[in-house]
Amino acid sequence: MLFRSAVAGLRAVEPDPLEVLRSVDASDREILVRLRIPAALPYLAAATRVCVGLALIGAMVAEWQGSSEGLGYAFTRAQRALATERMWAAVVVLATMGVIGVTVVGVLERRLLRWRPERLRN
């Protein structure tokens, strides 16, 4: 997902600035650094935000399948023991981790994309 977003971002360059850089004989490296990478950053930030949630789900499923410790294991044990409050505690911890992860990515996104207009940041 992250790779596809990077490729889409690198290709999502507006033709006018690209033509301006080519008209002044900018090298491929200059076009990459000055135009293509800044165009790809919003795509990468959005993909990273999605990947945070997917990583948490993947870790939880992996711990359900074959672990003897961790949040997924604690959830499975609580489920088998019919300990609803411990199951909900695991869900709340997982949700909190997700909120923290998405918030950190959002803060990093705002810092990296300070140059973008506010209406395009979210």
Short mmCIF file of N, CA, C and O in Angstrom, two decimals:
data_model
loop_
_atom_site.label_atom_id
_atom_site.label_comp_id
_atom_site.label_asym_id
_atom_site.label_seq_id
_atom_site.Cartn_x
_atom_site.Cartn_y
_atom_site.Cartn_z
N MET A 1 0.82 -1.19 0.00
CA MET A 1 0.00 0.00 0.00
C MET A 1 0.87 1.26 0.00
O MET A 1 0.59 2.18 -0.74
N LEU A 2 1.89 1.26 0.83
CA LEU A 2 2.75 2.43 0.91
C LEU A 2 3.50 2.64 -0.39
O LEU A 2 3.65 3.76 -0.88
N PHE A 3 3.95 1.53 -0.99
CA PHE A 3 4.68 1.62 -2.26
C PHE A 3 3.78 2.16 -3.37
O PHE A 3 4.20 3.02 -4.15
N ARG A 4 2.55 1.65 -3.43
CA ARG A 4 1.63 2.13 -4.47
C ARG A 4 1.32 3.61 -4.29
O ARG A 4 1.20 4.35 -5.26
N SER A 5 1.18 4.03 -3.05
CA SER A 5 0.92 5.45 -2.80
C SER A 5 2.12 6.31 -3.19
O SER A 5 1.95 7.41 -3.72
N ALA A 6 3.31 5.80 -2.93
CA ALA A 6 4.52 6.54 -3.32
C ALA A 6 4.58 6.69 -4.83
O ALA A 6 4.87 7.78 -5.36
N VAL A 7 4.32 5.62 -5.55
CA VAL A 7 4.34 5.68 -7.01
C VAL A 7 3.27 6.62 -7.53
O VAL A 7 3.51 7.44 -8.41
N ALA A 8 2.07 6.53 -6.95
CA ALA A 8 0.99 7.43 -7.38
C ALA A 8 1.35 8.88 -7.10
O ALA A 8 1.09 9.76 -7.92
N GLY A 9 1.97 9.13 -5.96
CA GLY A 9 2.39 10.50 -5.63
C GLY A 9 3.47 11.01 -6.54
O GLY A 9 3.47 12.19 -6.94
N LEU A 10 4.43 10.15 -6.88
CA LEU A 10 5.50 10.57 -7.78
C LEU A 10 4.97 10.87 -9.18
O LEU A 10 5.51 11.71 -9.90
N ARG A 11 3.90 10.19 -9.56
CA ARG A 11 3.30 10.42 -10.88
C ARG A 11 2.30 11.57 -10.87
O ARG A 11 1.93 12.06 -11.93
N ALA A 12 1.86 12.00 -9.71
CA ALA A 12 0.80 13.01 -9.60
C ALA A 12 1.37 14.43 -9.66
O ALA A 12 0.97 15.29 -8.90
N VAL A 13 2.27 14.64 -10.53
CA VAL A 13 2.89 15.96 -10.68
C VAL A 13 2.10 16.73 -11.72
O VAL A 13 1.77 16.21 -12.79
N GLU A 14 1.81 17.97 -11.40
CA GLU A 14 1.10 18.80 -12.36
C GLU A 14 2.01 19.10 -13.55
O GLU A 14 3.21 19.31 -13.38
N PRO A 15 1.45 19.14 -14.74
CA PRO A 15 2.29 19.29 -15.93
C PRO A 15 2.96 20.66 -16.06
O PRO A 15 4.07 20.76 -16.58
N ASP A 16 2.31 21.71 -15.56
CA ASP A 16 2.89 23.05 -15.73
C ASP A 16 4.22 23.22 -14.99
O ASP A 16 5.21 23.66 -15.60
N PRO A 17 4.31 22.91 -13.69
CA PRO A 17 5.60 23.04 -13.02
C PRO A 17 6.67 22.10 -13.62
O PRO A 17 7.84 22.47 -13.70
N LEU A 18 6.24 20.94 -14.06
CA LEU A 18 7.18 20.01 -14.68
C LEU A 18 7.74 20.60 -15.97
O LEU A 18 8.94 20.52 -16.23
N GLU A 19 6.88 21.22 -16.74
CA GLU A 19 7.33 21.83 -17.99
C GLU A 19 8.26 23.02 -17.72
O GLU A 19 9.23 23.23 -18.44
N VAL A 20 7.97 23.77 -16.67
CA VAL A 20 8.85 24.89 -16.32
C VAL A 20 10.24 24.39 -15.95
O VAL A 20 11.25 24.93 -16.41
N LEU A 21 10.30 23.34 -15.12
CA LEU A 21 11.60 22.80 -14.74
C LEU A 21 12.35 22.23 -15.94
O LEU A 21 13.56 22.39 -16.06
N ARG A 22 11.62 21.60 -16.85
CA ARG A 22 12.29 21.07 -18.05
C ARG A 22 12.74 22.19 -18.96
O ARG A 22 13.76 22.06 -19.65
N SER A 23 12.01 23.29 -18.99
CA SER A 23 12.39 24.40 -19.87
C SER A 23 13.66 25.10 -19.39
O SER A 23 14.36 25.72 -20.20
N VAL A 24 13.98 24.99 -18.11
CA VAL A 24 15.22 25.58 -17.61
C VAL A 24 16.32 24.53 -17.49
O VAL A 24 17.29 24.72 -16.78
N ASP A 25 16.13 23.41 -18.18
CA ASP A 25 17.12 22.32 -18.24
C ASP A 25 17.44 21.75 -16.86
O ASP A 25 18.61 21.48 -16.55
N ALA A 26 16.42 21.55 -16.05
CA ALA A 26 16.63 20.92 -14.75
C ALA A 26 16.94 19.44 -14.96
O ALA A 26 16.36 18.79 -15.84
N SER A 27 17.86 18.94 -14.16
CA SER A 27 18.21 17.53 -14.27
C SER A 27 17.09 16.67 -13.70
O SER A 27 16.20 17.16 -13.00
N ASP A 28 17.15 15.38 -13.98
CA ASP A 28 16.15 14.47 -13.44
C ASP A 28 16.18 14.47 -11.91
O ASP A 28 15.15 14.36 -11.26
N ARG A 29 17.37 14.60 -11.36
CA ARG A 29 17.50 14.64 -9.90
C ARG A 29 16.84 15.88 -9.32
O ARG A 29 16.16 15.82 -8.29
N GLU A 30 17.04 17.02 -9.97
CA GLU A 30 16.40 18.26 -9.49
C GLU A 30 14.88 18.16 -9.59
O GLU A 30 14.16 18.61 -8.69
N ILE A 31 14.38 17.57 -10.67
CA ILE A 31 12.94 17.40 -10.82
C ILE A 31 12.41 16.48 -9.71
O ILE A 31 11.36 16.75 -9.12
N LEU A 32 13.16 15.43 -9.40
CA LEU A 32 12.75 14.52 -8.35
C LEU A 32 12.70 15.22 -7.00
O LEU A 32 11.70 15.13 -6.28
N VAL A 33 13.76 15.94 -6.67
CA VAL A 33 13.86 16.56 -5.34
C VAL A 33 12.93 17.77 -5.20
O VAL A 33 12.29 17.95 -4.17
N ARG A 34 12.83 18.57 -6.22
CA ARG A 34 12.07 19.82 -6.11
C ARG A 34 10.58 19.68 -6.44
O ARG A 34 9.78 20.50 -6.00
N LEU A 35 10.23 18.63 -7.19
CA LEU A 35 8.84 18.54 -7.63
C LEU A 35 8.18 17.21 -7.27
O LEU A 35 7.11 17.18 -6.67
N ARG A 36 8.80 16.12 -7.62
CA ARG A 36 8.15 14.82 -7.47
C ARG A 36 8.04 14.38 -6.00
O ARG A 36 6.99 13.89 -5.58
N ILE A 37 9.09 14.51 -5.22
CA ILE A 37 9.03 14.10 -3.80
C ILE A 37 8.03 14.95 -3.01
O ILE A 37 7.20 14.40 -2.28
N PRO A 38 8.05 16.29 -3.15
CA PRO A 38 7.00 17.06 -2.45
C PRO A 38 5.59 16.69 -2.89
O PRO A 38 4.67 16.70 -2.08
N ALA A 39 5.41 16.32 -4.16
CA ALA A 39 4.08 15.91 -4.63
C ALA A 39 3.68 14.56 -4.03
O ALA A 39 2.50 14.28 -3.84
N ALA A 40 4.66 13.70 -3.72
CA ALA A 40 4.37 12.36 -3.19
C ALA A 40 4.12 12.37 -1.68
O ALA A 40 3.51 11.43 -1.16
N LEU A 41 4.58 13.36 -0.96
CA LEU A 41 4.45 13.37 0.50
C LEU A 41 3.01 13.27 1.00
O LEU A 41 2.75 12.51 1.93
N PRO A 42 2.04 13.97 0.42
CA PRO A 42 0.66 13.80 0.90
C PRO A 42 0.14 12.38 0.71
O PRO A 42 -0.58 11.85 1.55
N TYR A 43 0.51 11.75 -0.38
CA TYR A 43 0.10 10.37 -0.63
C TYR A 43 0.72 9.43 0.41
O TYR A 43 0.06 8.53 0.91
N LEU A 44 1.98 9.64 0.71
CA LEU A 44 2.65 8.80 1.70
C LEU A 44 2.07 9.00 3.09
O LEU A 44 1.93 8.05 3.86
N ALA A 45 1.73 10.23 3.42
CA ALA A 45 1.14 10.51 4.73
C ALA A 45 -0.21 9.82 4.88
O ALA A 45 -0.51 9.22 5.92
N ALA A 46 -1.03 9.87 3.84
CA ALA A 46 -2.34 9.21 3.90
C ALA A 46 -2.19 7.70 4.01
O ALA A 46 -2.90 7.04 4.79
N ALA A 47 -1.26 7.13 3.26
CA ALA A 47 -1.05 5.68 3.32
C ALA A 47 -0.50 5.27 4.68
O ALA A 47 -0.86 4.22 5.21
N THR A 48 0.36 6.09 5.26
CA THR A 48 0.91 5.78 6.58
C THR A 48 -0.18 5.79 7.63
O THR A 48 -0.21 4.94 8.53
N ARG A 49 -1.11 6.72 7.51
CA ARG A 49 -2.23 6.77 8.46
C ARG A 49 -3.06 5.49 8.40
O ARG A 49 -3.46 4.94 9.42
N VAL A 50 -3.29 4.98 7.21
CA VAL A 50 -4.04 3.73 7.06
C VAL A 50 -3.22 2.55 7.57
O VAL A 50 -3.74 1.64 8.22
N CYS A 51 -1.92 2.56 7.29
CA CYS A 51 -1.05 1.45 7.69
C CYS A 51 -0.92 1.31 9.20
O CYS A 51 -0.66 0.20 9.69
N VAL A 52 -1.10 2.38 9.94
CA VAL A 52 -1.04 2.28 11.40
C VAL A 52 -2.13 1.34 11.90
O VAL A 52 -1.88 0.42 12.68
N GLY A 53 -3.33 1.53 11.43
CA GLY A 53 -4.43 0.65 11.82
C GLY A 53 -4.23 -0.78 11.35
O GLY A 53 -4.48 -1.74 12.08
N LEU A 54 -3.76 -0.94 10.11
CA LEU A 54 -3.53 -2.28 9.59
C LEU A 54 -2.43 -3.01 10.36
O LEU A 54 -2.52 -4.22 10.58
N ALA A 55 -1.41 -2.28 10.78
CA ALA A 55 -0.34 -2.90 11.56
C ALA A 55 -0.85 -3.38 12.91
O ALA A 55 -0.48 -4.46 13.38
N LEU A 56 -1.71 -2.59 13.55
CA LEU A 56 -2.28 -3.01 14.83
C LEU A 56 -3.15 -4.26 14.66
O LEU A 56 -3.09 -5.19 15.47
N ILE A 57 -3.95 -4.29 13.62
CA ILE A 57 -4.78 -5.46 13.36
C ILE A 57 -3.91 -6.67 13.08
O ILE A 57 -4.16 -7.77 13.59
N GLY A 58 -2.87 -6.50 12.28
CA GLY A 58 -1.97 -7.60 11.98
C GLY A 58 -1.27 -8.14 13.21
O GLY A 58 -1.13 -9.37 13.38
N ALA A 59 -0.84 -7.25 14.08
CA ALA A 59 -0.19 -7.70 15.32
C ALA A 59 -1.17 -8.45 16.21
O ALA A 59 -0.83 -9.48 16.81
N MET A 60 -2.39 -7.97 16.28
CA MET A 60 -3.40 -8.63 17.11
C MET A 60 -3.71 -10.03 16.58
O MET A 60 -3.78 -10.99 17.35
N VAL A 61 -3.89 -10.15 15.28
CA VAL A 61 -4.19 -11.45 14.69
C VAL A 61 -3.02 -12.40 14.87
O VAL A 61 -3.20 -13.59 15.19
N ALA A 62 -1.80 -11.91 14.71
CA ALA A 62 -0.62 -12.76 14.90
C ALA A 62 -0.54 -13.25 16.34
O ALA A 62 -0.18 -14.41 16.59
N GLU A 63 -0.89 -12.40 17.29
CA GLU A 63 -0.86 -12.82 18.69
C GLU A 63 -1.99 -13.79 19.00
O GLU A 63 -1.85 -14.65 19.87
N TRP A 64 -3.11 -13.68 18.32
CA TRP A 64 -4.19 -14.65 18.50
C TRP A 64 -3.74 -16.03 18.04
O TRP A 64 -4.07 -17.03 18.65
N GLN A 65 -3.01 -16.06 16.93
CA GLN A 65 -2.68 -17.32 16.29
C GLN A 65 -1.61 -18.12 17.01
O GLN A 65 -1.70 -19.33 17.09
N GLY A 66 -0.55 -17.48 17.47
CA GLY A 66 0.51 -18.30 18.02
C GLY A 66 1.43 -17.58 18.97
O GLY A 66 2.64 -17.58 18.77
N SER A 67 0.88 -16.97 19.97
CA SER A 67 1.71 -16.25 20.92
C SER A 67 1.36 -16.68 22.34
O SER A 67 0.26 -17.16 22.61
N SER A 68 2.32 -16.52 23.21
CA SER A 68 2.05 -16.81 24.61
C SER A 68 2.10 -15.54 25.46
O SER A 68 2.12 -15.61 26.69
N GLU A 69 2.10 -14.41 24.80
CA GLU A 69 2.04 -13.13 25.51
C GLU A 69 1.57 -12.06 24.54
O GLU A 69 1.53 -12.27 23.33
N GLY A 70 1.22 -10.92 25.07
CA GLY A 70 0.77 -9.81 24.24
C GLY A 70 -0.71 -9.55 24.38
O GLY A 70 -1.45 -10.27 25.07
N LEU A 71 -1.16 -8.51 23.72
CA LEU A 71 -2.54 -8.06 23.82
C LEU A 71 -3.51 -9.07 23.19
O LEU A 71 -4.57 -9.34 23.74
N GLY A 72 -3.14 -9.63 22.05
CA GLY A 72 -4.00 -10.63 21.40
C GLY A 72 -4.14 -11.88 22.25
O GLY A 72 -5.22 -12.45 22.35
N TYR A 73 -3.05 -12.30 22.85
CA TYR A 73 -3.09 -13.47 23.73
C TYR A 73 -3.96 -13.19 24.96
O TYR A 73 -4.77 -14.03 25.35
N ALA A 74 -3.81 -11.99 25.53
CA ALA A 74 -4.63 -11.63 26.69
C ALA A 74 -6.11 -11.59 26.31
O ALA A 74 -6.97 -12.03 27.09
N PHE A 75 -6.40 -11.10 25.13
CA PHE A 75 -7.78 -11.05 24.66
C PHE A 75 -8.34 -12.46 24.51
O PHE A 75 -9.46 -12.75 24.95
N THR A 76 -7.56 -13.36 23.90
CA THR A 76 -8.01 -14.74 23.70
C THR A 76 -8.22 -15.46 25.03
O THR A 76 -9.21 -16.18 25.20
N ARG A 77 -7.30 -15.24 25.95
CA ARG A 77 -7.46 -15.86 27.29
C ARG A 77 -8.70 -15.36 27.99
O ARG A 77 -9.44 -16.13 28.61
N ALA A 78 -8.93 -14.05 27.92
CA ALA A 78 -10.11 -13.47 28.55
C ALA A 78 -11.39 -13.99 27.89
O ALA A 78 -12.39 -14.25 28.57
N GLN A 79 -11.34 -14.18 26.58
CA GLN A 79 -12.51 -14.70 25.87
C GLN A 79 -12.82 -16.13 26.31
O GLN A 79 -13.98 -16.46 26.54
N ARG A 80 -11.79 -16.94 26.42
CA ARG A 80 -12.01 -18.33 26.85
C ARG A 80 -12.51 -18.42 28.29
O ARG A 80 -13.25 -19.33 28.63
N ALA A 81 -12.08 -17.48 29.12
CA ALA A 81 -12.50 -17.48 30.53
C ALA A 81 -13.80 -16.71 30.74
O ALA A 81 -14.25 -16.58 31.88
N LEU A 82 -14.37 -16.21 29.65
CA LEU A 82 -15.60 -15.40 29.70
C LEU A 82 -15.44 -14.18 30.61
O LEU A 82 -16.37 -13.78 31.31
N ALA A 83 -14.26 -13.61 30.59
CA ALA A 83 -13.97 -12.41 31.38
C ALA A 83 -14.19 -11.18 30.49
O ALA A 83 -13.27 -10.65 29.88
N THR A 84 -15.42 -10.75 30.42
CA THR A 84 -15.82 -9.67 29.51
C THR A 84 -15.07 -8.37 29.80
O THR A 84 -14.65 -7.68 28.87
N GLU A 85 -14.87 -8.07 31.08
CA GLU A 85 -14.19 -6.81 31.41
C GLU A 85 -12.74 -6.81 30.92
O GLU A 85 -12.22 -5.79 30.48
N ARG A 86 -12.06 -7.95 30.98
CA ARG A 86 -10.69 -8.01 30.46
C ARG A 86 -10.67 -7.93 28.94
O ARG A 86 -9.75 -7.38 28.36
N MET A 87 -11.68 -8.51 28.30
CA MET A 87 -11.77 -8.39 26.84
C MET A 87 -11.94 -6.93 26.43
O MET A 87 -11.28 -6.45 25.52
N TRP A 88 -12.83 -6.23 27.12
CA TRP A 88 -13.06 -4.82 26.81
C TRP A 88 -11.81 -3.99 27.11
O TRP A 88 -11.52 -3.02 26.41
N ALA A 89 -11.10 -4.37 28.16
CA ALA A 89 -9.85 -3.66 28.47
C ALA A 89 -8.86 -3.80 27.32
O ALA A 89 -8.19 -2.82 26.94
N ALA A 90 -8.76 -5.00 26.76
CA ALA A 90 -7.87 -5.22 25.62
C ALA A 90 -8.32 -4.39 24.41
O ALA A 90 -7.48 -3.80 23.70
N VAL A 91 -9.63 -4.32 24.19
CA VAL A 91 -10.15 -3.53 23.07
C VAL A 91 -9.85 -2.05 23.28
O VAL A 91 -9.45 -1.34 22.35
N VAL A 92 -10.03 -1.57 24.50
CA VAL A 92 -9.76 -0.16 24.81
C VAL A 92 -8.27 0.15 24.63
O VAL A 92 -7.90 1.20 24.08
N VAL A 93 -7.40 -0.75 25.07
CA VAL A 93 -5.95 -0.54 24.89
C VAL A 93 -5.61 -0.50 23.41
O VAL A 93 -4.85 0.37 22.95
N LEU A 94 -6.17 -1.41 22.63
CA LEU A 94 -5.91 -1.43 21.19
C LEU A 94 -6.41 -0.15 20.52
O LEU A 94 -5.71 0.44 19.69
N ALA A 95 -7.60 0.29 20.88
CA ALA A 95 -8.15 1.52 20.32
C ALA A 95 -7.30 2.72 20.70
O ALA A 95 -7.05 3.61 19.88
N THR A 96 -6.83 2.76 21.95
CA THR A 96 -5.97 3.85 22.39
C THR A 96 -4.66 3.87 21.61
O THR A 96 -4.18 4.93 21.20
N MET A 97 -4.10 2.68 21.39
CA MET A 97 -2.87 2.60 20.59
C MET A 97 -3.12 3.12 19.17
O MET A 97 -2.28 3.82 18.60
N GLY A 98 -4.26 2.80 18.61
CA GLY A 98 -4.61 3.28 17.28
C GLY A 98 -4.75 4.79 17.24
O GLY A 98 -4.25 5.45 16.32
N VAL A 99 -5.43 5.34 18.23
CA VAL A 99 -5.62 6.80 18.28
C VAL A 99 -4.28 7.50 18.43
O VAL A 99 -4.00 8.49 17.75
N ILE A 100 -3.42 6.98 19.29
CA ILE A 100 -2.10 7.57 19.48
C ILE A 100 -1.28 7.48 18.19
O ILE A 100 -0.64 8.46 17.78
N GLY A 101 -1.32 6.33 17.55
CA GLY A 101 -0.57 6.16 16.30
C GLY A 101 -1.03 7.12 15.21
O GLY A 101 -0.22 7.76 14.54
N VAL A 102 -2.34 7.23 15.03
CA VAL A 102 -2.87 8.13 14.00
C VAL A 102 -2.58 9.59 14.36
O VAL A 102 -2.28 10.41 13.49
N THR A 103 -2.63 9.92 15.65
CA THR A 103 -2.31 11.29 16.08
C THR A 103 -0.86 11.63 15.80
O THR A 103 -0.56 12.73 15.30
N VAL A 104 0.04 10.70 16.09
CA VAL A 104 1.47 10.94 15.82
C VAL A 104 1.70 11.13 14.33
O VAL A 104 2.41 12.04 13.91
N VAL A 105 1.07 10.30 13.51
CA VAL A 105 1.21 10.44 12.06
C VAL A 105 0.64 11.78 11.61
O VAL A 105 1.21 12.46 10.75
N GLY A 106 -0.48 12.19 12.19
CA GLY A 106 -1.08 13.48 11.84
C GLY A 106 -0.18 14.65 12.20
O GLY A 106 -0.06 15.61 11.42
N VAL A 107 0.46 14.59 13.36
CA VAL A 107 1.39 15.66 13.76
C VAL A 107 2.58 15.71 12.81
O VAL A 107 2.98 16.79 12.35
N LEU A 108 3.13 14.55 12.50
CA LEU A 108 4.25 14.50 11.55
C LEU A 108 3.83 15.01 10.18
O LEU A 108 4.59 15.72 9.51
N GLU A 109 2.63 14.66 9.77
CA GLU A 109 2.13 15.12 8.48
C GLU A 109 2.02 16.64 8.44
O GLU A 109 2.41 17.29 7.48
N ARG A 110 1.47 17.22 9.51
CA ARG A 110 1.34 18.69 9.54
C ARG A 110 2.70 19.37 9.52
O ARG A 110 2.87 20.41 8.90
N ARG A 111 3.69 18.76 10.18
CA ARG A 111 5.03 19.37 10.17
C ARG A 111 5.71 19.23 8.82
O ARG A 111 6.38 20.14 8.37
N LEU A 112 5.56 18.05 8.20
CA LEU A 112 6.20 17.83 6.91
C LEU A 112 5.52 18.59 5.78
O LEU A 112 6.17 18.97 4.81
N LEU A 113 4.23 18.81 5.91
CA LEU A 113 3.47 19.44 4.84
C LEU A 113 3.03 20.86 5.19
O LEU A 113 1.97 21.31 4.79
N ARG A 114 3.87 21.56 5.93
CA ARG A 114 3.55 22.93 6.32
C ARG A 114 3.35 23.84 5.12
O ARG A 114 2.62 24.81 5.18
N TRP A 115 4.00 23.53 4.02
CA TRP A 115 3.96 24.36 2.83
C TRP A 115 2.65 24.23 2.06
O TRP A 115 2.35 25.05 1.21
N ARG A 116 1.84 23.19 2.39
CA ARG A 116 0.57 23.00 1.67
C ARG A 116 -0.51 23.88 2.26
O ARG A 116 -0.54 24.15 3.45
N PRO A 117 -1.47 24.30 1.44
CA PRO A 117 -2.60 25.06 1.99
C PRO A 117 -3.37 24.23 3.00
O PRO A 117 -3.46 23.01 2.88
N GLU A 118 -3.93 24.88 3.99
CA GLU A 118 -4.64 24.19 5.09
C GLU A 118 -5.78 23.33 4.57
O GLU A 118 -6.00 22.22 5.07
N ARG A 119 -6.48 23.76 3.56
CA ARG A 119 -7.63 23.00 3.06
C ARG A 119 -7.23 21.68 2.41
O ARG A 119 -8.04 20.79 2.27
N LEU A 120 -5.97 21.52 2.03
CA LEU A 120 -5.50 20.30 1.37
C LEU A 120 -4.82 19.33 2.32
O LEU A 120 -4.45 18.24 1.93
N ARG A 121 -4.63 19.69 3.57
CA ARG A 121 -3.85 18.87 4.49
C ARG A 121 -4.59 17.64 4.98
O ARG A 121 -4.00 16.64 5.27
N ASN A 122 -5.89 17.70 5.14
CA ASN A 122 -6.61 16.56 5.74
C ASN A 122 -7.20 15.66 4.73
O ASN A 122 -7.39 15.69 3.69
#
